[in-house]
PDB file of C-alpha atoms in Angstrom:
ATOM      1  CA  LYS A1352     -10.492   6.712  -9.591  1.00 69.00           C
ATOM      2  CA  ALA A1353     -12.182   5.870  -6.301  1.00 81.00           C
ATOM      3  CA  GLY A1354     -13.708   2.412  -6.071  1.00 92.00           C
ATOM      4  CA  VAL A1355     -17.223   1.395  -5.143  1.00 96.00           C
ATOM      5  CA  THR A1356     -18.037   2.447  -1.606  1.00 96.00           C
ATOM      6  CA  GLN A1357     -20.700   0.994   0.652  1.00 97.00           C
ATOM      7  CA  THR A1358     -22.009   2.296   3.923  1.00 97.00           C
ATOM      8  CA  PRO A1359     -22.253   1.234   6.589  1.00 97.00           C
ATOM      9  CA  ARG A1360     -19.707  -1.584   6.622  1.00 96.00           C
ATOM     10  CA  TYR A1361     -21.319  -3.354   9.569  1.00 96.00           C
ATOM     11  CA  LEU A1362     -24.847  -3.282  10.894  1.00 96.00           C
ATOM     12  CA  ILE A1363     -26.699  -5.080  13.669  1.00 97.00           C
ATOM     13  CA  LYS A1364     -30.486  -5.075  13.696  1.00 97.00           C
ATOM     14  CA  THR A1365     -33.247  -7.054  15.354  1.00 97.00           C
ATOM     15  CA  ARG A1366     -36.024  -9.043  13.738  1.00 97.00           C
ATOM     16  CA  GLY A1367     -38.871  -6.938  12.438  1.00 97.00           C
ATOM     17  CA  GLN A1368     -36.801  -3.808  11.930  1.00 97.00           C
ATOM     18  CA  GLN A1369     -35.968  -2.338   8.567  1.00 97.00           C
ATOM     19  CA  VAL A1370     -32.593  -1.347   7.169  1.00 98.00           C
ATOM     20  CA  THR A1371     -31.242   0.849   4.374  1.00 98.00           C
ATOM     21  CA  LEU A1372     -27.866   0.222   2.804  1.00 98.00           C
ATOM     22  CA  SER A1373     -26.071   2.690   0.563  1.00 98.00           C
ATOM     23  CA  CYS A1374     -23.790   2.280  -2.431  1.00 98.00           C
ATOM     24  CA  SER A1375     -21.765   4.862  -4.343  1.00 97.00           C
ATOM     25  CA  PRO A1376     -20.591   3.509  -7.694  1.00 96.00           C
ATOM     26  CA  ILE A1377     -17.423   4.411  -9.504  1.00 95.00           C
ATOM     27  CA  SER A1378     -17.720   7.821 -11.104  1.00 93.00           C
ATOM     28  CA  GLY A1379     -19.247   7.529 -14.561  1.00 90.00           C
ATOM     29  CA  HIS A1380     -20.745   4.094 -13.989  1.00 91.00           C
ATOM     30  CA  ARG A1381     -24.471   3.939 -14.610  1.00 91.00           C
ATOM     31  CA  SER A1382     -25.279   0.334 -13.747  1.00 91.00           C
ATOM     32  CA  VAL A1383     -25.510  -0.674 -10.094  1.00 94.00           C
ATOM     33  CA  SER A1384     -26.304  -4.202  -8.972  1.00 93.00           C
ATOM     34  CA  TRP A1385     -26.943  -5.642  -5.530  1.00 96.00           C
ATOM     35  CA  TYR A1386     -26.082  -9.132  -4.327  1.00 96.00           C
ATOM     36  CA  GLN A1387     -26.562 -11.125  -1.140  1.00 97.00           C
ATOM     37  CA  GLN A1388     -23.819 -13.510  -0.035  1.00 95.00           C
ATOM     38  CA  THR A1389     -24.315 -16.173   2.642  1.00 93.00           C
ATOM     39  CA  PRO A1390     -22.306 -19.302   3.469  1.00 88.00           C
ATOM     40  CA  GLY A1391     -25.275 -21.519   2.649  1.00 85.00           C
ATOM     41  CA  GLN A1392     -26.627 -19.928  -0.545  1.00 87.00           C
ATOM     42  CA  GLY A1393     -23.510 -18.287  -1.917  1.00 89.00           C
ATOM     43  CA  LEU A1394     -23.720 -15.136  -3.974  1.00 92.00           C
ATOM     44  CA  GLN A1395     -27.228 -14.341  -5.175  1.00 93.00           C
ATOM     45  CA  PHE A1396     -28.385 -11.529  -7.399  1.00 91.00           C
ATOM     46  CA  LEU A1397     -30.949  -9.145  -5.942  1.00 94.00           C
ATOM     47  CA  PHE A1398     -31.514  -6.437  -8.558  1.00 91.00           C
ATOM     48  CA  GLU A1399     -29.862  -4.099 -11.021  1.00 92.00           C
ATOM     49  CA  TYR A1400     -30.488  -0.419 -11.629  1.00 93.00           C
ATOM     50  CA  PHE A1401     -29.586   1.623 -14.651  1.00 91.00           C
ATOM     51  CA  SER A1402     -30.399   5.296 -15.099  1.00 90.00           C
ATOM     52  CA  GLU A1403     -32.715   5.250 -12.062  1.00 93.00           C
ATOM     53  CA  THR A1404     -34.748   2.313 -13.414  1.00 94.00           C
ATOM     54  CA  GLN A1405     -34.742  -1.249 -12.184  1.00 93.00           C
ATOM     55  CA  ARG A1406     -33.503  -3.212 -15.159  1.00 88.00           C
ATOM     56  CA  ASN A1407     -33.455  -6.714 -13.735  1.00 86.00           C
ATOM     57  CA  LYS A1408     -34.538  -8.500 -10.588  1.00 88.00           C
ATOM     58  CA  GLY A1409     -33.612 -11.741  -8.893  1.00 89.00           C
ATOM     59  CA  ASN A1410     -35.851 -14.094  -6.925  1.00 89.00           C
ATOM     60  CA  PHE A1411     -36.169 -12.306  -3.621  1.00 94.00           C
ATOM     61  CA  PRO A1412     -39.350 -11.361  -1.766  1.00 95.00           C
ATOM     62  CA  GLY A1413     -40.825  -7.916  -1.973  1.00 95.00           C
ATOM     63  CA  ARG A1414     -39.292  -7.015   1.395  1.00 97.00           C
ATOM     64  CA  PHE A1415     -36.143  -6.325  -0.584  1.00 97.00           C
ATOM     65  CA  SER A1416     -36.310  -3.140  -2.595  1.00 97.00           C
ATOM     66  CA  GLY A1417     -33.948  -0.620  -4.034  1.00 97.00           C
ATOM     67  CA  ARG A1418     -33.647   2.610  -5.883  1.00 97.00           C
ATOM     68  CA  GLN A1419     -31.116   4.616  -7.801  1.00 97.00           C
ATOM     69  CA  PHE A1420     -30.668   8.359  -7.783  1.00 96.00           C
ATOM     70  CA  SER A1421     -29.790  10.662 -10.647  1.00 94.00           C
ATOM     71  CA  ASN A1422     -26.126  10.652  -9.590  1.00 92.00           C
ATOM     72  CA  SER A1423     -26.158   6.818  -9.885  1.00 93.00           C
ATOM     73  CA  ARG A1424     -25.872   6.306  -6.144  1.00 96.00           C
ATOM     74  CA  SER A1425     -28.112   3.482  -5.005  1.00 97.00           C
ATOM     75  CA  GLU A1426     -29.842   2.377  -1.859  1.00 98.00           C
ATOM     76  CA  MET A1427     -31.208  -0.992  -0.888  1.00 97.00           C
ATOM     77  CA  ASN A1428     -33.917  -1.426   1.708  1.00 98.00           C
ATOM     78  CA  VAL A1429     -34.984  -4.538   3.577  1.00 97.00           C
ATOM     79  CA  SER A1430     -38.177  -4.315   5.598  1.00 95.00           C
ATOM     80  CA  THR A1431     -39.402  -6.615   8.365  1.00 96.00           C
ATOM     81  CA  LEU A1432     -36.013  -8.196   8.852  1.00 97.00           C
ATOM     82  CA  GLU A1433     -35.744 -11.936   9.419  1.00 97.00           C
ATOM     83  CA  LEU A1434     -32.888 -13.921  10.932  1.00 96.00           C
ATOM     84  CA  GLY A1435     -32.165 -15.372   7.495  1.00 95.00           C
ATOM     85  CA  ASP A1436     -31.434 -11.916   6.135  1.00 97.00           C
ATOM     86  CA  SER A1437     -28.110 -11.959   7.955  1.00 97.00           C
ATOM     87  CA  ALA A1438     -25.587 -11.790   5.151  1.00 97.00           C
ATOM     88  CA  LEU A1439     -22.942  -9.805   3.353  1.00 96.00           C
ATOM     89  CA  TYR A1440     -24.645  -7.408   0.957  1.00 98.00           C
ATOM     90  CA  LEU A1441     -22.508  -6.464  -1.997  1.00 97.00           C
ATOM     91  CA  CYS A1442     -22.966  -3.683  -4.472  1.00 96.00           C
ATOM     92  CA  ALA A1443     -21.310  -3.695  -7.890  1.00 94.00           C
ATOM     93  CA  SER A1444     -21.098  -1.064 -10.580  1.00 93.00           C
ATOM     94  CA  SER A1445     -20.278  -1.168 -14.263  1.00 88.00           C
ATOM     95  CA  PRO A1446     -20.184   1.472 -16.989  1.00 84.00           C
ATOM     96  CA  ILE A1447     -23.281   0.323 -18.849  1.00 74.00           C
ATOM     97  CA  SER A1448     -23.749  -3.407 -18.896  1.00 66.00           C
ATOM     98  CA  ARG A1449     -22.722  -5.855 -16.172  1.00 58.00           C
ATOM     99  CA  GLU A1450     -22.952  -8.671 -18.713  1.00 61.00           C
ATOM    100  CA  LEU A1451     -20.328  -7.310 -21.050  1.00 64.00           C
ATOM    101  CA  ASP A1452     -18.498  -4.808 -18.899  1.00 69.00           C
ATOM    102  CA  GLU A1453     -16.358  -5.601 -15.944  1.00 80.00           C
ATOM    103  CA  GLN A1454     -18.320  -5.377 -12.690  1.00 86.00           C
ATOM    104  CA  PHE A1455     -16.540  -3.656  -9.822  1.00 91.00           C
ATOM    105  CA  PHE A1456     -17.644  -4.801  -6.403  1.00 94.00           C
ATOM    106  CA  GLY A1457     -17.619  -2.805  -3.196  1.00 96.00           C
ATOM    107  CA  PRO A1458     -16.381  -4.215   0.127  1.00 94.00           C
ATOM    108  CA  GLY A1459     -19.911  -5.046   1.228  1.00 96.00           C
ATOM    109  CA  THR A1460     -22.110  -4.355   4.227  1.00 97.00           C
ATOM    110  CA  ARG A1461     -22.192  -7.107   6.819  1.00 96.00           C
ATOM    111  CA  LEU A1462     -25.740  -7.250   8.218  1.00 97.00           C
ATOM    112  CA  THR A1463     -26.469  -9.256  11.348  1.00 97.00           C
ATOM    113  CA  VAL A1464     -30.087  -9.771  12.371  1.00 97.00           C
ATOM    114  CA  LEU A1465     -30.626 -10.821  15.971  1.00 96.00           C
TER     115      LEU A1465
ATOM    116  CA  SER B 855     -33.595 -28.842 -11.893  1.00 82.00           C
ATOM    117  CA  GLN B 856     -31.129 -26.064 -12.554  1.00 83.00           C
ATOM    118  CA  LYS B 857     -27.748 -26.392 -10.931  1.00 88.00           C
ATOM    119  CA  ILE B 858     -24.289 -24.826 -11.059  1.00 91.00           C
ATOM    120  CA  GLU B 859     -21.356 -26.593  -9.427  1.00 93.00           C
ATOM    121  CA  GLN B 860     -17.674 -25.966  -8.987  1.00 93.00           C
ATOM    122  CA  ASN B 861     -15.457 -29.015  -8.838  1.00 80.00           C
ATOM    123  CA  SER B 862     -14.493 -28.908  -5.234  1.00 77.00           C
ATOM    124  CA  GLU B 863     -14.933 -26.692  -2.256  1.00 84.00           C
ATOM    125  CA  ALA B 864     -11.155 -26.528  -1.748  1.00 91.00           C
ATOM    126  CA  LEU B 865      -8.118 -27.214  -3.882  1.00 93.00           C
ATOM    127  CA  ASN B 866      -4.496 -27.335  -2.727  1.00 95.00           C
ATOM    128  CA  ILE B 867      -1.642 -27.201  -5.220  1.00 95.00           C
ATOM    129  CA  GLN B 868       2.091 -26.659  -5.128  1.00 97.00           C
ATOM    130  CA  GLU B 869       3.583 -23.336  -6.180  1.00 97.00           C
ATOM    131  CA  GLY B 870       4.603 -23.314  -9.835  1.00 97.00           C
ATOM    132  CA  LYS B 871       2.008 -25.892 -10.884  1.00 97.00           C
ATOM    133  CA  THR B 872      -1.102 -25.215 -12.961  1.00 97.00           C
ATOM    134  CA  ALA B 873      -4.340 -24.930 -11.036  1.00 96.00           C
ATOM    135  CA  THR B 874      -7.447 -26.102 -12.881  1.00 96.00           C
ATOM    136  CA  LEU B 875     -10.875 -25.173 -11.549  1.00 97.00           C
ATOM    137  CA  THR B 876     -14.100 -26.524 -13.005  1.00 97.00           C
ATOM    138  CA  CYS B 877     -17.531 -24.999 -13.343  1.00 96.00           C
ATOM    139  CA  ASN B 878     -20.376 -27.295 -14.445  1.00 96.00           C
ATOM    140  CA  TYR B 879     -23.995 -26.379 -14.969  1.00 95.00           C
ATOM    141  CA  THR B 880     -27.244 -28.125 -15.855  1.00 92.00           C
ATOM    142  CA  ASN B 881     -30.458 -26.800 -17.352  1.00 91.00           C
ATOM    143  CA  TYR B 882     -29.076 -23.337 -18.018  1.00 90.00           C
ATOM    144  CA  SER B 883     -28.305 -21.737 -21.368  1.00 88.00           C
ATOM    145  CA  PRO B 884     -25.871 -18.954 -20.565  1.00 88.00           C
ATOM    146  CA  ALA B 885     -24.957 -16.242 -23.013  1.00 85.00           C
ATOM    147  CA  TYR B 886     -21.701 -15.575 -21.210  1.00 89.00           C
ATOM    148  CA  LEU B 887     -19.681 -16.914 -18.366  1.00 92.00           C
ATOM    149  CA  GLN B 888     -17.553 -14.855 -16.002  1.00 93.00           C
ATOM    150  CA  TRP B 889     -14.880 -15.785 -13.473  1.00 96.00           C
ATOM    151  CA  TYR B 890     -14.184 -13.825 -10.290  1.00 96.00           C
ATOM    152  CA  ARG B 891     -11.674 -13.949  -7.491  1.00 97.00           C
ATOM    153  CA  GLN B 892     -12.723 -13.222  -3.915  1.00 96.00           C
ATOM    154  CA  ASP B 893     -10.418 -12.697  -0.956  1.00 95.00           C
ATOM    155  CA  PRO B 894     -11.702 -13.023   2.632  1.00 91.00           C
ATOM    156  CA  GLY B 895     -13.661  -9.980   3.761  1.00 86.00           C
ATOM    157  CA  ARG B 896     -13.661  -8.387   0.325  1.00 90.00           C
ATOM    158  CA  GLY B 897     -15.959  -8.192  -2.678  1.00 93.00           C
ATOM    159  CA  PRO B 898     -15.320 -10.344  -5.762  1.00 94.00           C
ATOM    160  CA  VAL B 899     -12.915  -9.088  -8.407  1.00 94.00           C
ATOM    161  CA  PHE B 900     -13.728  -9.694 -12.068  1.00 92.00           C
ATOM    162  CA  LEU B 901     -11.121 -11.744 -13.922  1.00 95.00           C
ATOM    163  CA  LEU B 902     -12.399 -12.925 -17.295  1.00 93.00           C
ATOM    164  CA  LEU B 903     -15.526 -13.087 -19.441  1.00 91.00           C
ATOM    165  CA  ILE B 904     -16.085 -15.646 -22.187  1.00 93.00           C
ATOM    166  CA  ARG B 905     -18.987 -15.697 -24.639  1.00 91.00           C
ATOM    167  CA  GLU B 906     -20.910 -18.795 -25.623  1.00 88.00           C
ATOM    168  CA  ASN B 907     -19.383 -18.767 -29.115  1.00 90.00           C
ATOM    169  CA  GLU B 908     -15.834 -18.496 -27.799  1.00 92.00           C
ATOM    170  CA  LYS B 909     -13.875 -21.624 -26.958  1.00 89.00           C
ATOM    171  CA  GLU B 910     -10.988 -20.077 -25.079  1.00 95.00           C
ATOM    172  CA  LYS B 911      -9.874 -16.774 -23.559  1.00 95.00           C
ATOM    173  CA  ARG B 912      -6.495 -15.855 -22.096  1.00 96.00           C
ATOM    174  CA  LYS B 913      -5.230 -13.081 -19.861  1.00 93.00           C
ATOM    175  CA  GLU B 914      -1.651 -13.232 -18.637  1.00 95.00           C
ATOM    176  CA  ARG B 915      -1.383 -16.467 -16.578  1.00 97.00           C
ATOM    177  CA  LEU B 916      -5.123 -17.111 -16.753  1.00 97.00           C
ATOM    178  CA  LYS B 917      -6.965 -19.208 -19.314  1.00 97.00           C
ATOM    179  CA  VAL B 918     -10.660 -19.970 -19.521  1.00 97.00           C
ATOM    180  CA  THR B 919     -12.410 -22.470 -21.757  1.00 97.00           C
ATOM    181  CA  PHE B 920     -16.121 -22.755 -22.352  1.00 95.00           C
ATOM    182  CA  ASP B 921     -17.758 -25.889 -23.751  1.00 93.00           C
ATOM    183  CA  THR B 922     -21.514 -25.404 -24.183  1.00 91.00           C
ATOM    184  CA  THR B 923     -21.942 -29.026 -25.257  1.00 92.00           C
ATOM    185  CA  LEU B 924     -20.418 -30.362 -22.070  1.00 94.00           C
ATOM    186  CA  LYS B 925     -21.925 -27.432 -20.155  1.00 94.00           C
ATOM    187  CA  GLN B 926     -18.584 -26.802 -18.545  1.00 95.00           C
ATOM    188  CA  SER B 927     -15.988 -24.087 -18.115  1.00 96.00           C
ATOM    189  CA  LEU B 928     -12.408 -24.701 -17.049  1.00 97.00           C
ATOM    190  CA  PHE B 929     -10.321 -21.997 -15.401  1.00 97.00           C
ATOM    191  CA  HIS B 930      -6.544 -22.444 -15.423  1.00 98.00           C
ATOM    192  CA  ILE B 931      -3.877 -20.520 -13.526  1.00 97.00           C
ATOM    193  CA  THR B 932      -0.415 -21.373 -14.824  1.00 97.00           C
ATOM    194  CA  ALA B 933       2.772 -20.984 -12.805  1.00 97.00           C
ATOM    195  CA  SER B 934       0.639 -20.538  -9.682  1.00 97.00           C
ATOM    196  CA  GLN B 935       1.894 -18.419  -6.809  1.00 97.00           C
ATOM    197  CA  PRO B 936       0.898 -18.225  -3.131  1.00 97.00           C
ATOM    198  CA  ALA B 937      -0.653 -14.819  -3.966  1.00 97.00           C
ATOM    199  CA  ASP B 938      -3.163 -16.671  -6.166  1.00 98.00           C
ATOM    200  CA  SER B 939      -4.689 -18.235  -3.049  1.00 97.00           C
ATOM    201  CA  ALA B 940      -8.316 -17.100  -2.890  1.00 97.00           C
ATOM    202  CA  THR B 941     -11.844 -18.282  -3.610  1.00 96.00           C
ATOM    203  CA  TYR B 942     -12.719 -18.379  -7.295  1.00 97.00           C
ATOM    204  CA  LEU B 943     -16.311 -17.996  -8.436  1.00 96.00           C
ATOM    205  CA  CYS B 944     -17.838 -18.718 -11.811  1.00 96.00           C
ATOM    206  CA  ALA B 945     -20.970 -16.868 -12.853  1.00 93.00           C
ATOM    207  CA  LEU B 946     -23.423 -17.719 -15.617  1.00 92.00           C
ATOM    208  CA  VAL B 947     -24.854 -14.703 -17.407  1.00 87.00           C
ATOM    209  CA  LEU B 948     -28.230 -15.775 -18.695  1.00 83.00           C
ATOM    210  CA  TYR B 949     -30.262 -14.329 -21.542  1.00 78.00           C
ATOM    211  CA  GLY B 950     -32.544 -11.861 -19.817  1.00 69.00           C
ATOM    212  CA  GLN B 951     -29.517 -10.622 -17.898  1.00 67.00           C
ATOM    213  CA  ASN B 952     -29.834 -12.655 -14.741  1.00 76.00           C
ATOM    214  CA  PHE B 953     -26.670 -13.842 -13.059  1.00 83.00           C
ATOM    215  CA  VAL B 954     -26.169 -17.202 -11.353  1.00 89.00           C
ATOM    216  CA  PHE B 955     -23.019 -17.677  -9.300  1.00 92.00           C
ATOM    217  CA  GLY B 956     -21.376 -20.959  -8.448  1.00 94.00           C
ATOM    218  CA  PRO B 957     -20.543 -21.817  -4.834  1.00 93.00           C
ATOM    219  CA  GLY B 958     -16.835 -21.128  -5.370  1.00 94.00           C
ATOM    220  CA  THR B 959     -13.607 -23.079  -5.027  1.00 95.00           C
ATOM    221  CA  ARG B 960     -11.116 -22.103  -2.342  1.00 95.00           C
ATOM    222  CA  LEU B 961      -7.667 -22.390  -3.879  1.00 96.00           C
ATOM    223  CA  SER B 962      -4.557 -22.659  -1.712  1.00 97.00           C
ATOM    224  CA  VAL B 963      -1.178 -22.453  -3.417  1.00 97.00           C
ATOM    225  CA  LEU B 964       1.454 -23.944  -1.142  1.00 95.00           C
ATOM    226  CA  PRO B 965       5.023 -22.596  -1.215  1.00 91.00           C
TER     227      PRO B 965
END
């Protein structure tokens, strides 16, 4: 089975721009979660989608949004980028529940905001 | 205030010894606790999950304990090997399904 894939792997943007990151979960997995990882704040939960609906959300501003498609693929969007948005963005998928099921993480997208 | 801590930023041990990593939390009431391994440049890999009503969980050379009174989880790797060198993260799974990750402990197993 193919693992979780994320595109692009690396991205450089400037302040004020917007960015869209993509995640393809493992086939058959319906839950997709997004995380931000920085050296200072560690790994922080952004949101989780299940069957095209946002099921849970972390404490991030509204500039961070996401969606999930009927094939479970997910996208995350960040608008009006700030320098502090530079981070590794990780996507994880699980069959149904990330609390009880194993979460499988992708390799991440490294976003640099200049 | 709410806080989750892992015993040290880095831990060095000799090959063959048991590595013990600690995860402490305050002002959280987790339903579950998970442990992950993360290698440089890669996403975390799930290792073990333990529920609040479970005291101990084992998987091969790994053992996790969970003490909700002490608000602490211990993660043990027995007969450690250089290949076990990585950063280990604990994650609290809260009621309401939010996740809170610890800062991680970078383990180095020396040959």
